[in-house]
Coordinates of C-alpha atoms and ligand atoms in Angstrom, one line a residue:
M28 CA 7.2 19.5 -5.0
G29 CA 5.5 18.3 -8.2
T30 CA 3.4 15.9 -6.2
K31 CA -0.1 15.0 -7.5
T32 CA -2.6 15.7 -4.7
H33 CA -6.3 14.9 -4.6
I34 CA -8.3 16.2 -1.6
Y35 CA -11.9 15.3 -0.9
Q36 CA -14.2 16.7 1.7
A37 CA -15.8 13.5 2.8
P38 CA -13.9 10.2 3.5
E39 CA -16.5 8.3 1.5
T40 CA -15.7 10.4 -1.5
L41 CA -12.0 9.9 -1.0
F42 CA -12.3 6.1 -0.9
R43 CA -14.6 6.1 -4.0
Q44 CA -12.4 8.3 -6.0
C45 CA -9.3 6.5 -5.0
A46 CA -11.0 3.2 -6.0
R47 CA -11.8 4.6 -9.4
R48 CA -8.2 5.7 -9.8
I49 CA -6.9 2.3 -9.0
L50 CA -9.3 0.7 -11.5
E51 CA -8.3 3.3 -14.1
L52 CA -4.6 2.4 -13.6
A53 CA -5.5 -1.3 -13.8
A54 CA -7.5 -1.0 -17.0
S55 CA -4.8 1.1 -18.8
T56 CA -2.1 -1.4 -17.6
L57 CA -4.1 -4.4 -18.9
Q58 CA -4.2 -2.8 -22.4
T59 CA -0.5 -3.8 -22.7
Q60 CA 0.0 -6.4 -20.0
D61 CA -1.6 -9.7 -19.1
Y62 CA -1.7 -8.9 -15.4
F63 CA -1.9 -5.9 -13.1
H64 CA 0.4 -6.4 -10.1
I65 CA -0.6 -4.4 -7.0
A66 CA 1.0 -4.3 -3.5
L67 CA -1.8 -3.6 -1.0
A68 CA -1.6 -1.5 2.1
G69 CA -2.6 -2.7 5.6
G70 CA -3.7 -0.9 8.7
T71 CA -7.2 0.4 9.2
T72 CA -7.6 3.2 6.6
P73 CA -7.7 1.1 3.4
R74 CA -10.5 -1.2 4.6
A75 CA -13.1 1.3 3.4
L76 CA -11.3 1.6 0.1
Y77 CA -11.3 -2.1 -0.4
Q78 CA -15.0 -2.2 0.3
Q79 CA -15.5 0.5 -2.4
L80 CA -13.4 -1.5 -4.8
S81 CA -15.4 -4.7 -4.2
R82 CA -18.6 -2.7 -5.0
L83 CA -17.3 -1.5 -8.3
H84 CA -16.9 -5.1 -9.4
S85 CA -18.9 -5.7 -12.5
E86 CA -20.1 -2.4 -14.0
E87 CA -16.7 -0.6 -13.9
F88 CA -14.0 -3.3 -13.9
P89 CA -14.6 -6.9 -15.2
H90 CA -11.0 -7.9 -15.1
W91 CA -10.4 -9.0 -11.5
D92 CA -9.1 -12.3 -12.8
R93 CA -6.2 -10.5 -14.3
V94 CA -5.1 -8.8 -11.1
R95 CA -2.3 -10.2 -9.0
F96 CA -2.4 -9.2 -5.3
Y97 CA 0.6 -8.7 -3.1
F98 CA 1.1 -7.0 0.2
G99 CA 3.4 -4.1 1.2
D100 CA 3.8 -5.4 4.7
E101 CA 2.4 -7.8 7.3
R102 CA 2.5 -8.3 11.0
N103 CA 4.1 -11.3 12.6
V104 CA 0.7 -13.0 13.2
P105 CA -1.2 -15.9 11.5
P106 CA -3.5 -15.0 8.6
D107 CA -6.7 -15.3 10.7
H108 CA -5.4 -13.0 13.5
Q109 CA -7.3 -9.8 14.2
Q110 CA -4.1 -7.8 13.5
S111 CA -3.4 -9.6 10.1
N112 CA -3.4 -7.3 7.1
Y113 CA -4.2 -10.3 5.0
R114 CA -7.3 -11.0 7.1
M115 CA -8.5 -7.4 6.7
V116 CA -8.1 -7.5 2.9
R117 CA -9.6 -11.0 2.7
E118 CA -12.7 -9.8 4.5
S119 CA -13.1 -6.5 2.6
L120 CA -11.9 -7.4 -0.9
F121 CA -10.9 -11.0 -1.7
Q122 CA -14.1 -12.7 -0.3
P123 CA -16.6 -10.2 -1.8
L124 CA -14.9 -10.5 -5.2
Q125 CA -14.3 -14.2 -4.8
I126 CA -10.6 -13.7 -5.7
K127 CA -8.8 -17.1 -6.2
D128 CA -6.0 -17.9 -3.7
S129 CA -3.7 -18.4 -6.7
A130 CA -4.0 -14.7 -7.4
I131 CA -2.9 -13.7 -3.9
Q132 CA 0.6 -13.7 -2.6
R133 CA 0.3 -12.9 1.1
I134 CA 3.3 -12.4 3.4
R135 CA 3.3 -15.5 5.6
G136 CA 3.1 -13.7 8.9
E137 CA 2.8 -16.9 10.8
L138 CA 6.4 -17.8 9.9
S139 CA 9.6 -16.8 11.6
P140 CA 11.3 -13.6 10.2
E141 CA 13.8 -15.7 8.3
E142 CA 11.2 -18.0 6.8
A143 CA 8.7 -15.3 6.0
V144 CA 11.4 -13.2 4.2
S145 CA 12.7 -16.1 2.3
H146 CA 9.3 -17.1 1.1
Y147 CA 8.4 -13.6 0.0
R148 CA 11.7 -13.1 -1.7
Q149 CA 10.7 -16.0 -4.0
A150 CA 7.3 -14.5 -4.5
L151 CA 8.8 -11.2 -5.6
E152 CA 11.0 -13.0 -8.1
Q153 CA 7.8 -14.0 -10.0
L154 CA 7.0 -10.4 -10.7
P155 CA 8.2 -8.5 -13.7
Q156 CA 11.7 -7.2 -13.0
E157 CA 13.1 -3.7 -13.8
N158 CA 16.6 -2.5 -12.8
G159 CA 17.1 -6.0 -11.3
T160 CA 14.2 -5.3 -8.9
A161 CA 10.6 -6.5 -8.7
R162 CA 8.4 -4.0 -10.4
F163 CA 4.8 -3.5 -9.2
D164 CA 2.4 -1.6 -11.5
L165 CA 0.9 0.0 -8.4
V166 CA 1.9 0.2 -4.7
L167 CA -0.8 1.4 -2.4
L168 CA 0.4 2.8 0.9
G169 CA -0.9 4.4 4.1
I170 CA 1.1 6.6 6.4
G171 CA 1.6 6.5 10.1
A172 CA 1.6 9.7 12.3
D173 CA 5.3 9.1 12.7
G174 CA 5.8 9.1 8.9
H175 CA 6.2 5.4 8.5
I176 CA 5.1 3.7 5.3
A177 CA 4.4 -0.1 5.0
S178 CA 6.5 -1.3 7.9
L179 CA 9.4 1.0 7.3
F180 CA 9.6 2.9 10.5
P181 CA 11.9 5.9 11.3
N182 CA 15.4 5.0 12.5
T183 CA 15.1 1.3 11.7
P184 CA 17.8 -0.6 9.8
L185 CA 15.3 -1.9 7.2
L186 CA 14.7 1.7 6.0
Q187 CA 18.3 1.6 4.8
E188 CA 18.1 -1.7 3.0
Q189 CA 19.1 -1.3 -0.6
Q190 CA 19.6 -4.9 -1.8
Q191 CA 16.7 -7.1 -0.6
G192 CA 13.1 -6.3 -1.7
I193 CA 11.6 -7.7 1.5
G194 CA 12.8 -7.6 5.0
A195 CA 11.9 -8.1 8.7
S196 CA 12.1 -5.4 11.3
Y197 CA 11.7 -5.7 15.1
V198 CA 9.8 -2.5 15.9
D199 CA 10.7 -1.6 19.5
K200 CA 7.7 0.7 20.2
L201 CA 5.3 -1.9 18.9
E202 CA 7.3 -4.8 20.6
C203 CA 6.7 -7.0 17.5
W204 CA 8.2 -8.1 14.3
R205 CA 7.0 -6.6 11.1
Y206 CA 7.6 -7.7 7.5
S207 CA 7.9 -5.1 4.8
L208 CA 8.8 -4.3 1.2
T209 CA 11.8 -2.1 1.1
L210 CA 12.4 1.3 -0.5
P211 CA 14.1 -0.1 -3.6
V212 CA 10.9 -2.1 -4.5
L213 CA 8.5 0.6 -3.4
N214 CA 10.4 3.2 -5.6
N215 CA 10.6 0.8 -8.5
A216 CA 6.8 0.7 -8.9
R217 CA 5.2 2.4 -11.8
H218 CA 2.8 4.2 -9.6
I219 CA 2.4 4.8 -5.9
I220 CA -0.9 5.9 -4.3
M221 CA -0.7 7.3 -0.7
L222 CA -4.1 7.1 0.9
V223 CA -4.6 9.3 4.0
S224 CA -7.7 9.9 6.0
G225 CA -8.4 11.7 9.3
A226 CA -7.3 14.6 11.4
K227 CA -4.6 12.4 13.2
K228 CA -2.6 12.4 10.0
A229 CA -2.8 16.2 9.4
D230 CA 0.5 17.0 11.2
V231 CA 2.6 14.4 9.3
V232 CA 1.0 15.5 6.0
R233 CA 2.0 19.1 6.8
H234 CA 5.5 18.0 7.7
V235 CA 5.8 16.2 4.3
F236 CA 4.5 19.1 2.3
H237 CA 5.8 22.1 4.2
G238 CA 8.6 20.9 6.4
P239 CA 10.4 21.7 8.5
G240 CA 13.0 19.6 6.9
T241 CA 14.4 17.4 9.6
A242 CA 18.0 16.1 9.6
E243 CA 16.7 12.6 9.0
P244 CA 13.9 12.5 6.3
L245 CA 10.8 10.6 7.4
P246 CA 10.3 7.2 5.6
V247 CA 7.5 8.7 3.5
Q248 CA 9.9 11.4 2.3
M249 CA 12.2 8.7 1.0
L250 CA 9.7 7.8 -1.7
D251 CA 10.1 8.9 -5.3
H252 CA 7.8 11.9 -5.1
D253 CA 7.3 12.0 -8.9
K254 CA 5.5 8.6 -8.6
V255 CA 3.3 9.4 -5.6
E256 CA -0.3 10.3 -6.0
W257 CA -1.7 11.6 -2.7
Y258 CA -5.4 10.8 -1.9
L259 CA -6.5 12.7 1.2
D260 CA -9.7 13.8 2.9
A261 CA -10.1 17.3 4.2
D262 CA -9.3 16.4 7.8
A263 CA -5.9 14.9 6.8
A264 CA -5.2 17.8 4.4
R265 CA -6.3 20.7 6.7
F266 CA -2.9 22.3 6.7
L267 CA -2.4 22.1 2.9
D268 CA -3.2 25.0 0.6
E269 CA -4.6 22.8 -2.2
E270 CA -8.3 23.0 -2.9
C271 CA -10.8 20.2 -2.1
E272 CA -12.0 18.5 -5.3
A273 CA -15.5 17.7 -3.9
Ligands
6PG328 C1 0.2 -1.5 8.6 C2 0.3 -0.6 7.4 C3 0.9 0.7 7.9 C4 -0.3 1.7 7.8 C5 -0.1 2.9 8.6 C6 -1.4 3.7 8.8 O1 0.5 -2.7 8.5 O2 -0.2 -1.0 9.7 O3 0.8 -1.1 6.4 O4 1.9 1.2 7.1 O5 -0.6 2.0 6.5 O6 0.3 2.4 9.9 O7 -2.3 2.9 9.5 P1 -3.8 3.3 9.7 O8 -4.4 3.2 8.3 O9 -4.4 2.2 10.6 O10 -3.8 4.7 10.2

């Protein structure tokens, strides 16, 4: 598959090594660009990663003022809601590192789908563009057990969006609206890191790496595999043949 895979025995090691890789990409990008543009993942897994990143502040990466933070997706909730991805990142990364609000472009989950999408469309226009599409230096993603990425869920119209970089999707099984970057933007990124932890993800990881190929590819399988670096712990990777790195 030509996919770069990093597997670590312990989740703590996974998060630390993934944090180091993010900072390595940021440092190399900043040698030729003024800013490093990252789209952050939501959910529960990345909280520990963000906490690791905030601990690597001074000694390993003194350039946080040159990072511009975006979000891969958001729930239709206010920014202080328990379910808000922005709230999770604010608590685990932005506050510890004292990131300025001007460096953060959150998806306005408190707004209606039309308003939230319109606002974020303008935010994406401020990014460097490539192929007429916003170009992130790095997109960080998690994966759902159903193979969803960001808020691109199987069998939803937003998965097929090829023009707009951001969209809204009513997710029946969650009975809520979700806002998400679309595949054209995700696949336009220079790098994609997929962060996966825990035994609950082992089946979907096996499906991605070893099939069976389903008639409809899972959302995660619609990513540009050459750009994806997989960071997994041993529980999530238990059906893979690749060796653990530590
Ligand atoms: C979200 C995320 C979503 C997440 C997966 C995995 O808003 O929930 O962006 O795509 O990455 O659902 O979530 P967990 O990390 O909680 O397993």
